[in-house]
Short mmCIF file of the C-alpha atoms (twelve columns), coordinates in Angstrom:
data_MODEL
# 
_entry.id   MODEL 
# 
loop_
_atom_site.group_PDB 
_atom_site.id 
_atom_site.type_symbol 
_atom_site.label_atom_id 
_atom_site.label_alt_id 
_atom_site.label_comp_id 
_atom_site.label_asym_id 
_atom_site.label_seq_id 
_atom_site.Cartn_x 
_atom_site.Cartn_y 
_atom_site.Cartn_z 
_atom_site.pdbx_PDB_model_num 
ATOM 1   C CA . MET A 1   -5.999  35.672 -8.809  1 
ATOM 2   C CA . LYS A 2   -2.813  37.230 -7.513  1 
ATOM 3   C CA . LEU A 3   0.366   35.681 -6.088  1 
ATOM 4   C CA . SER A 4   -0.550  36.888 -2.600  1 
ATOM 5   C CA . ASN A 5   -3.688  34.668 -2.692  1 
ATOM 6   C CA . PHE A 6   -1.400  31.643 -2.449  1 
ATOM 7   C CA . ASN A 7   0.575   32.479 0.662   1 
ATOM 8   C CA . PHE A 8   0.043   30.602 3.925   1 
ATOM 9   C CA . ASN A 9   2.031   29.948 7.071   1 
ATOM 10  C CA . LEU A 10  3.742   26.560 6.993   1 
ATOM 11  C CA . PRO A 11  5.507   25.453 10.208  1 
ATOM 12  C CA . LYS A 12  9.026   24.161 9.494   1 
ATOM 13  C CA . GLU A 13  8.412   20.897 11.343  1 
ATOM 14  C CA . LEU A 14  5.814   19.892 8.722   1 
ATOM 15  C CA . LEU A 15  8.462   19.610 5.991   1 
ATOM 16  C CA . ALA A 16  9.090   15.907 5.453   1 
ATOM 17  C CA . GLU A 17  12.821  15.147 5.671   1 
ATOM 18  C CA . PHE A 18  12.322  11.406 5.123   1 
ATOM 19  C CA . PRO A 19  9.598   9.339  3.432   1 
ATOM 20  C CA . ALA A 20  7.057   7.236  5.371   1 
ATOM 21  C CA . GLU A 21  8.443   3.839  6.364   1 
ATOM 22  C CA . ASN A 22  6.176   2.088  3.844   1 
ATOM 23  C CA . ARG A 23  5.222   3.853  0.621   1 
ATOM 24  C CA . ASP A 24  1.490   3.163  0.847   1 
ATOM 25  C CA . GLU A 25  1.181   4.008  4.549   1 
ATOM 26  C CA . SER A 26  1.666   7.737  4.288   1 
ATOM 27  C CA . ARG A 27  -1.425  9.689  5.293   1 
ATOM 28  C CA . LEU A 28  -4.121  10.519 2.755   1 
ATOM 29  C CA . MET A 29  -6.509  13.440 2.909   1 
ATOM 30  C CA . VAL A 30  -9.586  12.783 0.761   1 
ATOM 31  C CA . VAL A 31  -11.317 15.971 -0.400  1 
ATOM 32  C CA . ASN A 32  -14.691 15.729 -2.116  1 
ATOM 33  C CA . ARG A 33  -15.482 18.766 -4.272  1 
ATOM 34  C CA . LYS A 34  -19.194 17.952 -4.594  1 
ATOM 35  C CA . THR A 35  -19.896 17.547 -0.880  1 
ATOM 36  C CA . ASN A 36  -17.156 19.938 0.340   1 
ATOM 37  C CA . THR A 37  -16.057 17.262 2.830   1 
ATOM 38  C CA . ILE A 38  -12.643 16.133 4.072   1 
ATOM 39  C CA . GLU A 39  -11.709 12.634 5.285   1 
ATOM 40  C CA . HIS A 40  -8.463  11.420 6.893   1 
ATOM 41  C CA . ARG A 41  -7.214  8.030  5.673   1 
ATOM 42  C CA . LEU A 42  -4.042  6.100  4.807   1 
ATOM 43  C CA . PHE A 43  -2.811  6.035  1.217   1 
ATOM 44  C CA . LYS A 44  -3.535  2.326  0.752   1 
ATOM 45  C CA . ASP A 45  -7.250  3.098  1.403   1 
ATOM 46  C CA . ILE A 46  -7.310  4.752  -2.032  1 
ATOM 47  C CA . LEU A 47  -8.522  1.394  -3.302  1 
ATOM 48  C CA . GLU A 48  -11.970 2.135  -1.847  1 
ATOM 49  C CA . TYR A 49  -12.494 5.203  -4.052  1 
ATOM 50  C CA . PHE A 50  -12.057 3.512  -7.450  1 
ATOM 51  C CA . ASP A 51  -14.029 0.893  -9.373  1 
ATOM 52  C CA . GLU A 52  -13.553 -1.426 -12.299 1 
ATOM 53  C CA . GLY A 53  -12.948 0.486  -15.533 1 
ATOM 54  C CA . ASP A 54  -11.629 3.621  -13.819 1 
ATOM 55  C CA . VAL A 55  -8.244  4.815  -15.065 1 
ATOM 56  C CA . MET A 56  -5.202  6.143  -13.228 1 
ATOM 57  C CA . VAL A 57  -2.751  8.086  -15.387 1 
ATOM 58  C CA . LEU A 58  0.877   7.802  -14.241 1 
ATOM 59  C CA . ASN A 59  3.974   9.805  -15.161 1 
ATOM 60  C CA . ASN A 60  6.620   7.135  -15.847 1 
ATOM 61  C CA . THR A 61  9.594   9.520  -15.946 1 
ATOM 62  C CA . LYS A 62  12.714  8.342  -14.128 1 
ATOM 63  C CA . VAL A 63  14.946  10.587 -12.035 1 
ATOM 64  C CA . PHE A 64  18.633  10.470 -12.919 1 
ATOM 65  C CA . PRO A 65  21.426  11.306 -10.440 1 
ATOM 66  C CA . ALA A 66  21.608  14.937 -11.523 1 
ATOM 67  C CA . ARG A 67  23.720  16.477 -8.754  1 
ATOM 68  C CA . LEU A 68  27.527  16.342 -9.171  1 
ATOM 69  C CA . TYR A 69  30.338  17.861 -7.143  1 
ATOM 70  C CA . GLY A 70  33.508  18.975 -8.907  1 
ATOM 71  C CA . ASN A 71  36.572  21.076 -8.270  1 
ATOM 72  C CA . LYS A 72  37.551  24.198 -10.126 1 
ATOM 73  C CA . GLU A 73  40.928  24.099 -11.869 1 
ATOM 74  C CA . LYS A 74  43.771  25.967 -10.149 1 
ATOM 75  C CA . THR A 75  41.826  26.972 -7.005  1 
ATOM 76  C CA . GLY A 76  40.345  23.525 -6.282  1 
ATOM 77  C CA . ALA A 77  37.140  25.204 -5.014  1 
ATOM 78  C CA . ARG A 78  34.252  22.723 -4.572  1 
ATOM 79  C CA . ILE A 79  31.463  23.457 -7.055  1 
ATOM 80  C CA . GLU A 80  28.028  21.879 -7.198  1 
ATOM 81  C CA . VAL A 81  26.809  21.155 -10.731 1 
ATOM 82  C CA . PHE A 82  23.132  20.334 -11.243 1 
ATOM 83  C CA . LEU A 83  22.454  18.728 -14.639 1 
ATOM 84  C CA . LEU A 84  19.264  20.137 -16.164 1 
ATOM 85  C CA . ARG A 85  19.141  18.815 -19.709 1 
ATOM 86  C CA . GLU A 86  21.317  17.361 -22.412 1 
ATOM 87  C CA . LEU A 87  21.620  19.741 -25.371 1 
ATOM 88  C CA . ASN A 88  23.763  17.657 -27.724 1 
ATOM 89  C CA . SER A 89  24.770  14.040 -27.086 1 
ATOM 90  C CA . GLU A 90  27.570  13.971 -29.684 1 
ATOM 91  C CA . GLN A 91  29.282  17.069 -28.320 1 
ATOM 92  C CA . ARG A 92  28.311  16.213 -24.720 1 
ATOM 93  C CA . LEU A 93  26.778  19.628 -24.141 1 
ATOM 94  C CA . TRP A 94  24.560  20.120 -21.079 1 
ATOM 95  C CA . ASP A 95  22.505  22.908 -19.551 1 
ATOM 96  C CA . VAL A 96  23.403  23.032 -15.852 1 
ATOM 97  C CA . LEU A 97  23.101  25.140 -12.721 1 
ATOM 98  C CA . VAL A 98  26.290  25.860 -10.772 1 
ATOM 99  C CA . ASP A 99  26.723  26.856 -7.145  1 
ATOM 100 C CA . PRO A 100 28.464  29.113 -6.130  1 
ATOM 101 C CA . ALA A 101 27.870  30.678 -9.556  1 
ATOM 102 C CA . ARG A 102 29.917  33.871 -9.109  1 
ATOM 103 C CA . LYS A 103 33.147  31.830 -9.288  1 
ATOM 104 C CA . ILE A 104 32.330  30.093 -12.578 1 
ATOM 105 C CA . ARG A 105 33.140  31.902 -15.821 1 
ATOM 106 C CA . ILE A 106 33.339  30.964 -19.481 1 
ATOM 107 C CA . GLY A 107 36.571  29.071 -20.124 1 
ATOM 108 C CA . ASN A 108 36.826  27.619 -16.595 1 
ATOM 109 C CA . LYS A 109 37.386  23.880 -16.271 1 
ATOM 110 C CA . LEU A 110 35.840  21.646 -13.609 1 
ATOM 111 C CA . TYR A 111 37.219  18.260 -12.557 1 
ATOM 112 C CA . PHE A 112 35.056  15.402 -11.237 1 
ATOM 113 C CA . GLY A 113 35.877  12.156 -9.432  1 
ATOM 114 C CA . ASP A 114 38.841  11.289 -7.211  1 
ATOM 115 C CA . ASP A 115 40.910  10.599 -10.309 1 
ATOM 116 C CA . ASP A 116 39.608  13.621 -12.303 1 
ATOM 117 C CA . SER A 117 38.343  11.110 -14.883 1 
ATOM 118 C CA . LEU A 118 35.628  13.526 -16.009 1 
ATOM 119 C CA . VAL A 119 36.325  17.131 -16.994 1 
ATOM 120 C CA . ALA A 120 33.911  19.867 -18.081 1 
ATOM 121 C CA . GLU A 121 34.584  23.197 -19.730 1 
ATOM 122 C CA . VAL A 122 32.231  26.171 -19.276 1 
ATOM 123 C CA . ILE A 123 31.306  27.442 -22.738 1 
ATOM 124 C CA . ASP A 124 28.346  29.776 -22.063 1 
ATOM 125 C CA . ASN A 125 26.344  31.656 -19.407 1 
ATOM 126 C CA . THR A 126 22.591  31.090 -19.691 1 
ATOM 127 C CA . THR A 127 21.127  32.677 -16.520 1 
ATOM 128 C CA . SER A 128 22.589  34.011 -13.263 1 
ATOM 129 C CA . ARG A 129 23.239  30.452 -12.087 1 
ATOM 130 C CA . GLY A 130 22.906  28.681 -15.414 1 
ATOM 131 C CA . ARG A 131 25.840  27.576 -17.572 1 
ATOM 132 C CA . THR A 132 26.401  25.421 -20.639 1 
ATOM 133 C CA . LEU A 133 29.095  22.797 -20.084 1 
ATOM 134 C CA . ARG A 134 30.990  20.653 -22.586 1 
ATOM 135 C CA . PHE A 135 32.060  17.408 -20.929 1 
ATOM 136 C CA . LEU A 136 35.424  15.965 -21.957 1 
ATOM 137 C CA . TYR A 137 35.652  12.204 -21.487 1 
ATOM 138 C CA . ASP A 138 37.686  9.473  -23.164 1 
ATOM 139 C CA . GLY A 139 35.134  6.807  -23.914 1 
ATOM 140 C CA . SER A 140 31.919  5.980  -25.756 1 
ATOM 141 C CA . TYR A 141 28.651  7.825  -25.108 1 
ATOM 142 C CA . GLU A 142 27.374  4.848  -23.059 1 
ATOM 143 C CA . GLU A 143 30.533  4.930  -20.923 1 
ATOM 144 C CA . PHE A 144 30.153  8.690  -20.491 1 
ATOM 145 C CA . ARG A 145 26.545  8.301  -19.265 1 
ATOM 146 C CA . ALA A 146 27.630  5.491  -16.941 1 
ATOM 147 C CA . LYS A 147 30.292  7.822  -15.524 1 
ATOM 148 C CA . LEU A 148 27.670  10.543 -14.897 1 
ATOM 149 C CA . ASN A 149 25.521  7.966  -13.070 1 
ATOM 150 C CA . GLU A 150 28.496  6.813  -11.026 1 
ATOM 151 C CA . LEU A 151 29.549  10.324 -9.970  1 
ATOM 152 C CA . GLY A 152 26.071  11.849 -9.594  1 
ATOM 153 C CA . GLU A 153 23.840  11.665 -6.541  1 
ATOM 154 C CA . THR A 154 20.059  11.535 -6.159  1 
ATOM 155 C CA . PRO A 155 18.809  15.131 -6.530  1 
ATOM 156 C CA . ILE A 156 16.623  15.303 -3.422  1 
ATOM 157 C CA . PRO A 157 15.272  18.857 -3.098  1 
ATOM 158 C CA . LYS A 158 17.420  21.524 -1.440  1 
ATOM 159 C CA . TYR A 159 14.941  22.218 1.365   1 
ATOM 160 C CA . ILE A 160 15.565  18.665 2.698   1 
ATOM 161 C CA . ASN A 161 18.252  19.709 5.094   1 
ATOM 162 C CA . ARG A 162 20.355  16.560 5.292   1 
ATOM 163 C CA . GLU A 163 22.908  14.512 3.382   1 
ATOM 164 C CA . VAL A 164 21.686  12.117 0.698   1 
ATOM 165 C CA . VAL A 165 21.420  8.560  2.081   1 
ATOM 166 C CA . PRO A 166 21.576  5.333  -0.013  1 
ATOM 167 C CA . GLU A 167 17.793  4.754  0.464   1 
ATOM 168 C CA . ASP A 168 17.059  7.993  -1.439  1 
ATOM 169 C CA . ALA A 169 18.128  6.357  -4.717  1 
ATOM 170 C CA . ASP A 170 15.161  4.003  -4.343  1 
ATOM 171 C CA . ARG A 171 12.632  6.100  -2.437  1 
ATOM 172 C CA . TYR A 172 12.982  9.292  -4.551  1 
ATOM 173 C CA . GLN A 173 11.783  7.253  -7.533  1 
ATOM 174 C CA . THR A 174 8.341   5.841  -8.332  1 
ATOM 175 C CA . ILE A 175 8.205   2.054  -8.590  1 
ATOM 176 C CA . TYR A 176 6.946   2.419  -12.190 1 
ATOM 177 C CA . ALA A 177 9.720   4.813  -13.324 1 
ATOM 178 C CA . LYS A 178 10.963  3.789  -16.799 1 
ATOM 179 C CA . GLU A 179 12.000  6.704  -18.993 1 
ATOM 180 C CA . GLU A 180 15.105  8.453  -17.657 1 
ATOM 181 C CA . GLY A 181 15.146  12.237 -17.907 1 
ATOM 182 C CA . ALA A 182 13.717  13.918 -14.779 1 
ATOM 183 C CA . VAL A 183 15.712  15.982 -12.288 1 
ATOM 184 C CA . ALA A 184 12.893  15.776 -9.730  1 
ATOM 185 C CA . ALA A 185 10.469  12.962 -8.916  1 
ATOM 186 C CA . PRO A 186 6.753   13.163 -9.793  1 
ATOM 187 C CA . THR A 187 6.101   12.888 -6.072  1 
ATOM 188 C CA . ALA A 188 2.403   11.897 -5.966  1 
ATOM 189 C CA . GLY A 189 3.493   8.568  -7.444  1 
ATOM 190 C CA . LEU A 190 5.962   7.869  -4.629  1 
ATOM 191 C CA . HIS A 191 3.069   6.561  -2.476  1 
ATOM 192 C CA . PHE A 192 2.338   3.558  -4.704  1 
ATOM 193 C CA . SER A 193 3.818   0.226  -3.605  1 
ATOM 194 C CA . LYS A 194 3.988   -2.869 -5.836  1 
ATOM 195 C CA . HIS A 195 1.413   -4.512 -3.576  1 
ATOM 196 C CA . LEU A 196 -1.038  -1.593 -3.873  1 
ATOM 197 C CA . LEU A 197 -0.676  -1.418 -7.676  1 
ATOM 198 C CA . LYS A 198 -1.418  -5.166 -7.835  1 
ATOM 199 C CA . ARG A 199 -4.531  -4.761 -5.671  1 
ATOM 200 C CA . LEU A 200 -5.779  -1.901 -7.882  1 
ATOM 201 C CA . GLU A 201 -5.160  -4.040 -10.960 1 
ATOM 202 C CA . ILE A 202 -7.091  -6.984 -9.454  1 
ATOM 203 C CA . LYS A 203 -10.010 -4.623 -8.763  1 
ATOM 204 C CA . GLY A 204 -10.090 -3.759 -12.480 1 
ATOM 205 C CA . ILE A 205 -8.532  -0.305 -12.447 1 
ATOM 206 C CA . ASP A 206 -6.669  0.448  -15.696 1 
ATOM 207 C CA . PHE A 207 -3.410  2.358  -15.967 1 
ATOM 208 C CA . ALA A 208 -2.219  4.706  -18.698 1 
ATOM 209 C CA . GLU A 209 1.322   6.090  -18.753 1 
ATOM 210 C CA . VAL A 210 2.572   9.445  -19.996 1 
ATOM 211 C CA . THR A 211 6.125   10.785 -19.799 1 
ATOM 212 C CA . LEU A 212 6.827   14.307 -18.609 1 
ATOM 213 C CA . HIS A 213 10.473  14.825 -17.678 1 
ATOM 214 C CA . VAL A 214 10.199  17.045 -14.623 1 
ATOM 215 C CA . GLY A 215 12.639  19.974 -14.742 1 
ATOM 216 C CA . LEU A 216 13.405  22.556 -12.111 1 
ATOM 217 C CA . GLY A 217 10.961  24.960 -13.781 1 
ATOM 218 C CA . THR A 218 8.157   23.203 -11.917 1 
ATOM 219 C CA . PHE A 219 9.663   24.522 -8.688  1 
ATOM 220 C CA . ASN A 220 10.829  27.949 -9.855  1 
ATOM 221 C CA . PRO A 221 9.353   30.566 -7.533  1 
ATOM 222 C CA . VAL A 222 6.680   32.833 -8.963  1 
ATOM 223 C CA . GLU A 223 7.994   36.369 -8.575  1 
ATOM 224 C CA . VAL A 224 5.223   38.387 -10.245 1 
ATOM 225 C CA . GLU A 225 1.999   39.373 -8.505  1 
ATOM 226 C CA . ASP A 226 0.106   39.055 -11.825 1 
ATOM 227 C CA . LEU A 227 0.149   35.279 -12.484 1 
ATOM 228 C CA . SER A 228 -0.456  35.692 -16.212 1 
ATOM 229 C CA . LYS A 229 3.058   37.172 -16.487 1 
ATOM 230 C CA . HIS A 230 4.835   34.114 -15.012 1 
ATOM 231 C CA . LYS A 231 6.658   31.967 -17.589 1 
ATOM 232 C CA . MET A 232 7.126   28.245 -16.946 1 
ATOM 233 C CA . ASP A 233 10.279  26.515 -18.200 1 
ATOM 234 C CA . SER A 234 9.653   23.972 -20.959 1 
ATOM 235 C CA . GLU A 235 9.699   20.271 -20.102 1 
ATOM 236 C CA . GLU A 236 9.822   17.317 -22.474 1 
ATOM 237 C CA . LEU A 237 6.518   15.473 -22.935 1 
ATOM 238 C CA . ILE A 238 5.504   12.214 -24.635 1 
ATOM 239 C CA . ILE A 239 1.905   10.948 -24.815 1 
ATOM 240 C CA . THR A 240 1.442   7.746  -26.824 1 
ATOM 241 C CA . GLN A 241 -1.594  6.654  -28.835 1 
ATOM 242 C CA . ASP A 242 -1.981  3.725  -26.392 1 
ATOM 243 C CA . ALA A 243 -2.321  6.084  -23.428 1 
ATOM 244 C CA . CYS A 244 -4.873  8.191  -25.336 1 
ATOM 245 C CA . ASP A 245 -6.947  5.100  -26.193 1 
ATOM 246 C CA . ILE A 246 -7.117  3.967  -22.549 1 
ATOM 247 C CA . VAL A 247 -8.066  7.446  -21.280 1 
ATOM 248 C CA . ASN A 248 -10.554 8.295  -24.035 1 
ATOM 249 C CA . LYS A 249 -12.304 4.916  -23.739 1 
ATOM 250 C CA . ALA A 250 -12.769 5.483  -19.986 1 
ATOM 251 C CA . LYS A 251 -14.089 9.020  -20.592 1 
ATOM 252 C CA . ALA A 252 -16.560 7.750  -23.191 1 
ATOM 253 C CA . ALA A 253 -17.779 5.126  -20.693 1 
ATOM 254 C CA . LYS A 254 -18.144 7.846  -17.991 1 
ATOM 255 C CA . ARG A 255 -15.503 6.186  -15.813 1 
ATOM 256 C CA . LYS A 256 -13.209 8.128  -13.489 1 
ATOM 257 C CA . VAL A 257 -9.927  9.384  -14.966 1 
ATOM 258 C CA . CYS A 258 -7.456  10.165 -12.182 1 
ATOM 259 C CA . ALA A 259 -4.289  12.172 -12.773 1 
ATOM 260 C CA . VAL A 260 -1.567  10.888 -10.454 1 
ATOM 261 C CA . GLY A 261 0.264   14.136 -9.745  1 
ATOM 262 C CA . THR A 262 0.431   17.696 -11.031 1 
ATOM 263 C CA . THR A 263 2.954   16.709 -13.727 1 
ATOM 264 C CA . THR A 264 0.503   14.150 -15.158 1 
ATOM 265 C CA . MET A 265 -2.298  16.715 -15.066 1 
ATOM 266 C CA . ARG A 266 -0.137  19.266 -16.861 1 
ATOM 267 C CA . ALA A 267 0.907   16.663 -19.414 1 
ATOM 268 C CA . MET A 268 -2.685  15.781 -20.283 1 
ATOM 269 C CA . GLU A 269 -3.887  19.383 -20.367 1 
ATOM 270 C CA . SER A 270 -1.067  20.170 -22.827 1 
ATOM 271 C CA . SER A 271 -2.611  17.981 -25.541 1 
ATOM 272 C CA . VAL A 272 -6.402  17.966 -25.669 1 
ATOM 273 C CA . SER A 273 -8.821  18.096 -28.593 1 
ATOM 274 C CA . SER A 274 -11.786 20.459 -28.887 1 
ATOM 275 C CA . GLN A 275 -13.936 17.447 -27.843 1 
ATOM 276 C CA . LYS A 276 -11.963 17.260 -24.573 1 
ATOM 277 C CA . THR A 277 -10.254 14.008 -25.507 1 
ATOM 278 C CA . LEU A 278 -6.553  13.288 -25.097 1 
ATOM 279 C CA . ASN A 279 -4.290  13.543 -28.172 1 
ATOM 280 C CA . PRO A 280 -0.877  11.916 -28.739 1 
ATOM 281 C CA . TYR A 281 2.034   14.313 -28.332 1 
ATOM 282 C CA . VAL A 282 5.806   14.388 -28.655 1 
ATOM 283 C CA . GLY A 283 7.535   17.667 -27.856 1 
ATOM 284 C CA . TRP A 284 7.831   20.232 -25.099 1 
ATOM 285 C CA . THR A 285 5.302   21.942 -22.854 1 
ATOM 286 C CA . ASN A 286 5.453   25.092 -20.744 1 
ATOM 287 C CA . LYS A 287 1.782   24.898 -19.731 1 
ATOM 288 C CA . PHE A 288 1.027   26.901 -16.582 1 
ATOM 289 C CA . ILE A 289 -2.346  26.170 -14.949 1 
ATOM 290 C CA . PHE A 290 -3.782  28.694 -12.494 1 
ATOM 291 C CA . PRO A 291 -7.349  29.791 -11.597 1 
ATOM 292 C CA . PRO A 292 -9.712  30.145 -13.298 1 
ATOM 293 C CA . TYR A 293 -9.106  27.126 -15.541 1 
ATOM 294 C CA . ASP A 294 -11.425 24.618 -17.196 1 
ATOM 295 C CA . PHE A 295 -9.936  21.093 -17.006 1 
ATOM 296 C CA . SER A 296 -10.600 18.823 -19.981 1 
ATOM 297 C CA . VAL A 297 -9.520  15.275 -19.167 1 
ATOM 298 C CA . ALA A 298 -9.115  14.157 -15.538 1 
ATOM 299 C CA . ASP A 299 -11.990 14.403 -13.071 1 
ATOM 300 C CA . CYS A 300 -9.974  13.514 -9.971  1 
ATOM 301 C CA . MET A 301 -6.328  13.729 -8.945  1 
ATOM 302 C CA . ILE A 302 -3.760  12.535 -6.426  1 
ATOM 303 C CA . THR A 303 -1.198  15.067 -5.261  1 
ATOM 304 C CA . ASN A 304 1.121   15.928 -2.382  1 
ATOM 305 C CA . PHE A 305 0.931   19.039 -0.190  1 
ATOM 306 C CA . HIS A 306 2.702   21.937 -1.858  1 
ATOM 307 C CA . THR A 307 4.673   25.019 -0.892  1 
ATOM 308 C CA . PRO A 308 3.162   28.473 -0.466  1 
ATOM 309 C CA . LYS A 309 3.137   30.549 -3.680  1 
ATOM 310 C CA . SER A 310 4.139   27.554 -5.865  1 
ATOM 311 C CA . THR A 311 2.788   26.859 -9.366  1 
ATOM 312 C CA . LEU A 312 1.704   23.442 -8.043  1 
ATOM 313 C CA . LEU A 313 -0.515  25.016 -5.384  1 
ATOM 314 C CA . MET A 314 -2.032  27.262 -8.070  1 
ATOM 315 C CA . MET A 315 -2.991  24.216 -10.141 1 
ATOM 316 C CA . ILE A 316 -4.574  22.554 -7.091  1 
ATOM 317 C CA . SER A 317 -6.559  25.733 -6.418  1 
ATOM 318 C CA . ALA A 318 -7.784  25.761 -10.037 1 
ATOM 319 C CA . PHE A 319 -8.853  22.105 -9.773  1 
ATOM 320 C CA . MET A 320 -10.569 22.058 -6.367  1 
ATOM 321 C CA . GLY A 321 -11.673 25.685 -6.015  1 
ATOM 322 C CA . HIS A 322 -9.727  28.281 -4.058  1 
ATOM 323 C CA . ASP A 323 -11.858 28.317 -0.908  1 
ATOM 324 C CA . LEU A 324 -11.887 24.531 -0.600  1 
ATOM 325 C CA . MET A 325 -8.124  24.444 -1.188  1 
ATOM 326 C CA . LYS A 326 -7.601  26.958 1.635   1 
ATOM 327 C CA . LYS A 327 -9.881  24.964 3.929   1 
ATOM 328 C CA . ALA A 328 -8.025  21.699 3.121   1 
ATOM 329 C CA . TYR A 329 -4.604  23.258 3.662   1 
ATOM 330 C CA . GLU A 330 -5.636  24.832 6.981   1 
ATOM 331 C CA . GLU A 331 -6.854  21.385 8.045   1 
ATOM 332 C CA . ALA A 332 -3.582  19.782 6.861   1 
ATOM 333 C CA . VAL A 333 -1.501  22.175 8.965   1 
ATOM 334 C CA . LYS A 334 -3.792  21.703 11.987  1 
ATOM 335 C CA . GLU A 335 -3.664  17.887 11.659  1 
ATOM 336 C CA . GLY A 336 0.119   17.815 11.182  1 
ATOM 337 C CA . TYR A 337 0.202   16.405 7.640   1 
ATOM 338 C CA . LYS A 338 3.712   16.288 6.159   1 
ATOM 339 C CA . PHE A 339 4.411   18.591 3.192   1 
ATOM 340 C CA . TYR A 340 6.468   18.447 -0.037  1 
ATOM 341 C CA . SER A 341 8.211   15.660 -1.902  1 
ATOM 342 C CA . TYR A 342 8.463   13.077 0.883   1 
ATOM 343 C CA . GLY A 343 5.241   14.220 2.517   1 
ATOM 344 C CA . ASP A 344 1.666   12.935 2.690   1 
ATOM 345 C CA . ALA A 345 -0.926  12.770 -0.091  1 
ATOM 346 C CA . MET A 346 -4.281  14.223 -1.053  1 
ATOM 347 C CA . LEU A 347 -6.987  12.653 -3.231  1 
ATOM 348 C CA . ILE A 348 -9.284  15.255 -4.807  1 
ATOM 349 C CA . LEU A 349 -12.578 13.768 -6.000  1 
# 
């Protein structure tokens, strides 16, 4: 499989700028791999495809307000700082992206907030846009993190061509988000409402939670025609023994195990035994799944509609088969499904 196999024409008007009015009323395309059929439903109809004892695996990562705007010392130029990951909590060191990057050099200081209450010094260059910052703040670590939350805004993706609105803080977050650390939402989970989760629970569906802190590496463009040469950025991953027990019990009982989202699928595939059971894990993963690939744990998945040439589309192709993926995506474009983070959903059985 080459990069060019994953290109398709996506009309601009199919990019979702806003979420559906109600989480569980976005559209749902149901694709059955055995029968090669496609159905058009609403997300809340997902209830009909699962039975007692089936398991849905959720990524409980929580998005933090990762996008800050500061001013460069002396010139006052406005600089966007995107927090990627904390390197050292004691020294307040962070990996960040800066924009415009050409103006930001080692030794520069950036000032944040109307009162300049937060200052950062650039101490290293990591990539063309990447920098390491040391934040200078008079206060405890908890107060420092509170200040970041106060000054930061919800990091909705760049392609959403509008200002952040207050509703984004809620809607660009799953309702089961717990563990803070993601700079992008695990978007398949955005379609679940409290009411729908309750109805699934009443029907006897079990839930297991994993934590994969989504980084920007998930969205980094693939720039090599030979997919085996693409390197994914590492993302932090935690799989507990509890989650493994729930998943492995369902597999042993021949129940469905459904990965809610590509991040959940990647998390599970990063820690499997030779018997194709799920193992506990604490660490980092840079797993990149592209065709051909033999999946070990989940036998169905929920996902959004992804961008051309993205690593996410490559995983979907590996899971559902390339021809069926192309057929489903052609149908999605024809039927006007909404794409990307705030877009519609697909259930692959």
